[in-house]
PDB file of C-alpha atoms in Angstrom:
ATOM      1  CA  UNK A   7      26.013 -10.803 -37.702  1.00 51.00           C
ATOM      2  CA  UNK A   8      27.052 -10.461 -41.016  1.00 51.00           C
ATOM      3  CA  UNK A   9      29.627 -10.457 -42.702  1.00 49.00           C
ATOM      4  CA  UNK A  10      30.715  -8.550 -45.641  1.00 49.00           C
ATOM      5  CA  UNK A  11      29.723 -10.951 -48.261  1.00 46.00           C
ATOM      6  CA  UNK A  12      26.393 -11.049 -47.154  1.00 51.00           C
ATOM      7  CA  UNK A  13      25.052  -8.283 -46.802  1.00 53.00           C
ATOM      8  CA  UNK A  14      26.257  -7.568 -50.212  1.00 50.00           C
ATOM      9  CA  UNK A  15      23.889  -9.974 -51.584  1.00 50.00           C
ATOM     10  CA  UNK A  16      20.751  -8.075 -49.303  1.00 53.00           C
ATOM     11  CA  UNK A  17      22.503  -4.315 -50.581  1.00 52.00           C
ATOM     12  CA  UNK A  18      22.630  -5.398 -54.523  1.00 50.00           C
ATOM     13  CA  UNK A  19      18.624  -6.053 -53.895  1.00 50.00           C
ATOM     14  CA  UNK A  20      18.205  -3.031 -52.532  1.00 54.00           C
ATOM     15  CA  UNK A  21      20.088  -1.087 -55.720  1.00 54.00           C
ATOM     16  CA  UNK A  22      22.628   0.560 -54.034  1.00 57.00           C
ATOM     17  CA  UNK A  23      24.886   1.874 -56.043  1.00 50.00           C
ATOM     18  CA  UNK A  24      28.005   1.128 -54.130  1.00 48.00           C
ATOM     19  CA  UNK A  25      27.668  -2.732 -53.355  1.00 49.00           C
ATOM     20  CA  UNK A  26      29.794  -3.603 -55.812  1.00 44.00           C
ATOM     21  CA  UNK A  27      32.974  -1.662 -55.181  1.00 42.00           C
ATOM     22  CA  UNK A  28      32.268  -2.900 -51.579  1.00 43.00           C
ATOM     23  CA  UNK A  29      32.229  -6.942 -52.570  1.00 38.00           C
ATOM     24  CA  UNK A  30      36.451  -5.953 -52.599  1.00 38.00           C
ATOM     25  CA  UNK A  31      36.434  -4.399 -49.690  1.00 38.00           C
ATOM     26  CA  UNK A  32      39.405  -6.756 -47.185  1.00 36.00           C
ATOM     27  CA  UNK A  33      37.401  -7.791 -44.264  1.00 37.00           C
ATOM     28  CA  UNK A  34      40.838  -8.087 -41.913  1.00 35.00           C
ATOM     29  CA  UNK A  35      41.570  -4.375 -40.643  1.00 42.00           C
ATOM     30  CA  UNK A  36      41.191  -2.911 -36.640  1.00 64.00           C
ATOM     31  CA  UNK A  37      39.034  -0.430 -37.354  1.00 78.00           C
ATOM     32  CA  UNK A  38      35.634  -1.825 -37.146  1.00 92.00           C
ATOM     33  CA  UNK A  39      31.655  -0.692 -36.540  1.00 97.00           C
ATOM     34  CA  UNK A  40      29.373  -2.633 -35.366  1.00 97.00           C
ATOM     35  CA  UNK A  41      25.653  -1.606 -36.033  1.00 97.00           C
ATOM     36  CA  UNK A  42      22.916  -4.129 -34.764  1.00 97.00           C
ATOM     37  CA  UNK A  43      19.526  -3.855 -32.550  1.00 97.00           C
ATOM     38  CA  UNK A  44      16.195  -4.097 -34.977  1.00 94.00           C
ATOM     39  CA  UNK A  45      17.537  -3.695 -38.451  1.00 95.00           C
ATOM     40  CA  UNK A  46      17.119  -6.847 -41.012  1.00 95.00           C
ATOM     41  CA  UNK A  47      20.760  -7.159 -41.562  1.00 96.00           C
ATOM     42  CA  UNK A  48      23.215  -6.922 -38.845  1.00 97.00           C
ATOM     43  CA  UNK A  49      26.804  -5.958 -40.195  1.00 96.00           C
ATOM     44  CA  UNK A  50      30.082  -4.985 -38.758  1.00 97.00           C
ATOM     45  CA  UNK A  51      32.166  -2.948 -41.040  1.00 96.00           C
ATOM     46  CA  UNK A  52      35.562  -2.329 -41.586  1.00 95.00           C
ATOM     47  CA  UNK A  53      37.398   0.803 -42.834  1.00 94.00           C
ATOM     48  CA  UNK A  54      38.009  -0.315 -45.923  1.00 94.00           C
ATOM     49  CA  UNK A  55      34.411  -1.162 -46.333  1.00 95.00           C
ATOM     50  CA  UNK A  56      33.643   2.639 -45.244  1.00 95.00           C
ATOM     51  CA  UNK A  57      36.001   4.443 -47.523  1.00 93.00           C
ATOM     52  CA  UNK A  58      33.994   2.627 -50.190  1.00 94.00           C
ATOM     53  CA  UNK A  59      31.063   3.830 -49.706  1.00 95.00           C
ATOM     54  CA  UNK A  60      29.810   6.894 -50.878  1.00 95.00           C
ATOM     55  CA  UNK A  61      31.055   9.824 -48.526  1.00 94.00           C
ATOM     56  CA  UNK A  62      30.238  13.553 -47.813  1.00 96.00           C
ATOM     57  CA  UNK A  63      31.876  15.882 -46.351  1.00 97.00           C
ATOM     58  CA  UNK A  64      30.900  18.772 -43.237  1.00 96.00           C
ATOM     59  CA  UNK A  65      32.228  21.819 -42.457  1.00 96.00           C
ATOM     60  CA  UNK A  66      31.594  22.263 -38.540  1.00 96.00           C
ATOM     61  CA  UNK A  67      33.720  24.240 -36.494  1.00 93.00           C
ATOM     62  CA  UNK A  68      35.264  21.710 -33.385  1.00 89.00           C
ATOM     63  CA  UNK A  69      34.999  21.743 -30.039  1.00 85.00           C
ATOM     64  CA  UNK A  70      37.706  24.695 -29.659  1.00 87.00           C
ATOM     65  CA  UNK A  71      36.120  27.053 -31.944  1.00 88.00           C
ATOM     66  CA  UNK A  72      38.315  25.403 -34.890  1.00 91.00           C
ATOM     67  CA  UNK A  73      37.662  25.185 -38.536  1.00 95.00           C
ATOM     68  CA  UNK A  74      36.927  22.070 -39.475  1.00 96.00           C
ATOM     69  CA  UNK A  75      36.263  19.392 -42.366  1.00 97.00           C
ATOM     70  CA  UNK A  76      35.699  16.045 -41.927  1.00 97.00           C
ATOM     71  CA  UNK A  77      34.441  12.786 -44.209  1.00 98.00           C
ATOM     72  CA  UNK A  78      32.174  10.289 -44.096  1.00 97.00           C
ATOM     73  CA  UNK A  79      29.861   8.143 -44.738  1.00 97.00           C
ATOM     74  CA  UNK A  80      25.888   9.186 -43.733  1.00 96.00           C
ATOM     75  CA  UNK A  81      24.506   7.666 -41.221  1.00 96.00           C
ATOM     76  CA  UNK A  82      21.704   7.506 -42.953  1.00 94.00           C
ATOM     77  CA  UNK A  83      22.832   5.524 -45.812  1.00 95.00           C
ATOM     78  CA  UNK A  84      24.430   2.604 -43.216  1.00 96.00           C
ATOM     79  CA  UNK A  85      21.239   2.474 -40.985  1.00 95.00           C
ATOM     80  CA  UNK A  86      19.722   1.999 -44.499  1.00 93.00           C
ATOM     81  CA  UNK A  87      22.439  -0.889 -45.525  1.00 94.00           C
ATOM     82  CA  UNK A  88      21.751  -2.473 -42.164  1.00 96.00           C
ATOM     83  CA  UNK A  89      18.237  -2.730 -43.269  1.00 93.00           C
ATOM     84  CA  UNK A  90      16.843   0.436 -40.262  1.00 93.00           C
ATOM     85  CA  UNK A  91      13.893   1.179 -40.245  1.00 88.00           C
ATOM     86  CA  UNK A  92      13.468   4.418 -42.885  1.00 85.00           C
ATOM     87  CA  UNK A  93      11.402   6.347 -45.199  1.00 80.00           C
ATOM     88  CA  UNK A  94       7.249   5.173 -45.589  1.00 80.00           C
ATOM     89  CA  UNK A  95       8.117   2.934 -42.551  1.00 82.00           C
ATOM     90  CA  UNK A  96       9.191   5.459 -40.618  1.00 80.00           C
ATOM     91  CA  UNK A  97       5.549   6.052 -38.575  1.00 80.00           C
ATOM     92  CA  UNK A  98       3.160   4.997 -35.768  1.00 86.00           C
ATOM     93  CA  UNK A  99       5.381   3.317 -33.137  1.00 84.00           C
ATOM     94  CA  UNK A 100       8.383   3.343 -35.054  1.00 83.00           C
ATOM     95  CA  UNK A 101       8.572   7.297 -33.860  1.00 89.00           C
ATOM     96  CA  UNK A 102       9.768   6.085 -30.949  1.00 88.00           C
ATOM     97  CA  UNK A 103      12.801   3.811 -32.466  1.00 92.00           C
ATOM     98  CA  UNK A 104      16.150   4.945 -31.515  1.00 95.00           C
ATOM     99  CA  UNK A 105      19.886   4.698 -31.855  1.00 96.00           C
ATOM    100  CA  UNK A 106      22.387   3.999 -29.225  1.00 98.00           C
ATOM    101  CA  UNK A 107      25.789   4.482 -30.669  1.00 98.00           C
ATOM    102  CA  UNK A 108      28.862   3.535 -28.121  1.00 98.00           C
ATOM    103  CA  UNK A 109      32.549   4.393 -27.782  1.00 97.00           C
ATOM    104  CA  UNK A 110      35.522   2.124 -26.994  1.00 95.00           C
ATOM    105  CA  UNK A 111      35.752   3.755 -23.876  1.00 95.00           C
ATOM    106  CA  UNK A 112      31.922   3.097 -23.085  1.00 96.00           C
ATOM    107  CA  UNK A 113      30.584   6.866 -23.743  1.00 97.00           C
ATOM    108  CA  UNK A 114      27.260   6.541 -25.187  1.00 98.00           C
ATOM    109  CA  UNK A 115      24.183   8.465 -27.132  1.00 97.00           C
ATOM    110  CA  UNK A 116      21.064   8.745 -28.687  1.00 97.00           C
ATOM    111  CA  UNK A 117      19.669   9.684 -31.818  1.00 96.00           C
ATOM    112  CA  UNK A 118      15.829   9.095 -32.327  1.00 94.00           C
ATOM    113  CA  UNK A 119      15.469   7.502 -36.019  1.00 93.00           C
ATOM    114  CA  UNK A 120      13.393  10.074 -37.325  1.00 91.00           C
ATOM    115  CA  UNK A 121      16.327  12.275 -37.058  1.00 91.00           C
ATOM    116  CA  UNK A 122      18.879  11.133 -38.440  1.00 93.00           C
ATOM    117  CA  UNK A 123      16.170   9.648 -42.050  1.00 90.00           C
ATOM    118  CA  UNK A 124      16.294  12.331 -45.197  1.00 89.00           C
ATOM    119  CA  UNK A 125      12.623  12.350 -44.599  1.00 86.00           C
ATOM    120  CA  UNK A 126      12.626  14.108 -41.322  1.00 89.00           C
ATOM    121  CA  UNK A 127      15.454  16.210 -41.905  1.00 86.00           C
ATOM    122  CA  UNK A 128      18.471  17.504 -43.422  1.00 88.00           C
ATOM    123  CA  UNK A 129      20.281  16.687 -41.415  1.00 86.00           C
ATOM    124  CA  UNK A 130      23.721  15.192 -42.034  1.00 93.00           C
ATOM    125  CA  UNK A 131      24.804  13.179 -39.255  1.00 96.00           C
ATOM    126  CA  UNK A 132      28.331  11.113 -40.511  1.00 97.00           C
ATOM    127  CA  UNK A 133      30.470   8.730 -39.029  1.00 98.00           C
ATOM    128  CA  UNK A 134      33.704  10.519 -40.376  1.00 97.00           C
ATOM    129  CA  UNK A 135      36.902   8.973 -41.075  1.00 97.00           C
ATOM    130  CA  UNK A 136      39.149  11.840 -41.787  1.00 97.00           C
ATOM    131  CA  UNK A 137      39.583  14.975 -40.382  1.00 97.00           C
ATOM    132  CA  UNK A 138      40.910  17.447 -42.927  1.00 97.00           C
ATOM    133  CA  UNK A 139      42.212  14.896 -44.957  1.00 96.00           C
ATOM    134  CA  UNK A 140      43.971  12.915 -42.706  1.00 96.00           C
ATOM    135  CA  UNK A 141      42.831  10.019 -40.713  1.00 96.00           C
ATOM    136  CA  UNK A 142      41.213  11.046 -36.902  1.00 96.00           C
ATOM    137  CA  UNK A 143      43.669  11.536 -34.734  1.00 93.00           C
ATOM    138  CA  UNK A 144      44.331   8.794 -31.859  1.00 90.00           C
ATOM    139  CA  UNK A 145      41.946   9.141 -29.182  1.00 90.00           C
ATOM    140  CA  UNK A 146      39.404  10.857 -31.654  1.00 93.00           C
ATOM    141  CA  UNK A 147      38.999   7.815 -34.017  1.00 94.00           C
ATOM    142  CA  UNK A 148      39.249   6.190 -35.997  1.00 96.00           C
ATOM    143  CA  UNK A 149      35.726   6.847 -36.544  1.00 97.00           C
ATOM    144  CA  UNK A 150      33.834   9.312 -35.270  1.00 97.00           C
ATOM    145  CA  UNK A 151      29.992  10.704 -35.350  1.00 98.00           C
ATOM    146  CA  UNK A 152      29.834  14.106 -36.034  1.00 97.00           C
ATOM    147  CA  UNK A 153      26.700  16.090 -36.204  1.00 96.00           C
ATOM    148  CA  UNK A 154      27.000  19.336 -37.438  1.00 95.00           C
ATOM    149  CA  UNK A 155      23.515  20.730 -37.035  1.00 93.00           C
ATOM    150  CA  UNK A 156      24.405  20.160 -32.881  1.00 93.00           C
ATOM    151  CA  UNK A 157      24.734  22.823 -31.065  1.00 90.00           C
ATOM    152  CA  UNK A 158      27.422  21.654 -28.700  1.00 90.00           C
ATOM    153  CA  UNK A 159      29.376  18.716 -30.092  1.00 92.00           C
ATOM    154  CA  UNK A 160      28.750  16.105 -26.647  1.00 93.00           C
ATOM    155  CA  UNK A 161      27.205  13.949 -29.248  1.00 96.00           C
ATOM    156  CA  UNK A 162      30.227  13.941 -31.812  1.00 96.00           C
ATOM    157  CA  UNK A 163      30.976  10.323 -30.313  1.00 96.00           C
ATOM    158  CA  UNK A 164      35.160   9.544 -30.550  1.00 96.00           C
ATOM    159  CA  UNK A 165      36.275   5.817 -30.816  1.00 96.00           C
ATOM    160  CA  UNK A 166      33.022   4.880 -32.201  1.00 97.00           C
ATOM    161  CA  UNK A 167      32.479   0.923 -32.059  1.00 97.00           C
ATOM    162  CA  UNK A 168      29.115   0.671 -31.962  1.00 97.00           C
ATOM    163  CA  UNK A 169      25.208   1.315 -33.419  1.00 98.00           C
ATOM    164  CA  UNK A 170      22.819  -0.555 -31.900  1.00 98.00           C
ATOM    165  CA  UNK A 171      19.079   0.489 -33.471  1.00 96.00           C
ATOM    166  CA  UNK A 172      16.481   0.403 -30.428  1.00 96.00           C
ATOM    167  CA  UNK A 173      12.945  -0.630 -31.314  1.00 92.00           C
ATOM    168  CA  UNK A 174      10.517   0.544 -27.626  1.00 89.00           C
ATOM    169  CA  UNK A 175       7.658  -1.922 -27.609  1.00 84.00           C
TER     170      UNK A 175
END
């Protein structure tokens, strides 16, 4: 697993604009997210790392029907940073690749890699760290996947801890 400094070398090579800001990230925070599996650069990101990346906001209706604005990083951007298959490489056998997201409590959900790729969809699935301008509440965060297009929030995984990219043989 690579640390933030190792990731930066690859991020700069890829021309990712947030890479210099990420160099200032502090690696020691309790909240972290690991991204591994079939990726070129496994990552372990701290909350400060995520907050230095480009943010997006999505307006949704929560499970109880209340309106909420979540803020976070596009999951597609995180996958690109880790070197997952995206863009023009997303064809043929790679179309069977998927992402397995796991919460601290063991809850798991699956997304097809293609449904997260901006070349295939306008979907804005995010790894959220804030709701209505405040950090996620205990039991919801510190990180959560929000998939605004899903009709039911069953894949809006709370307490997100790990993402694994799986390439089906």
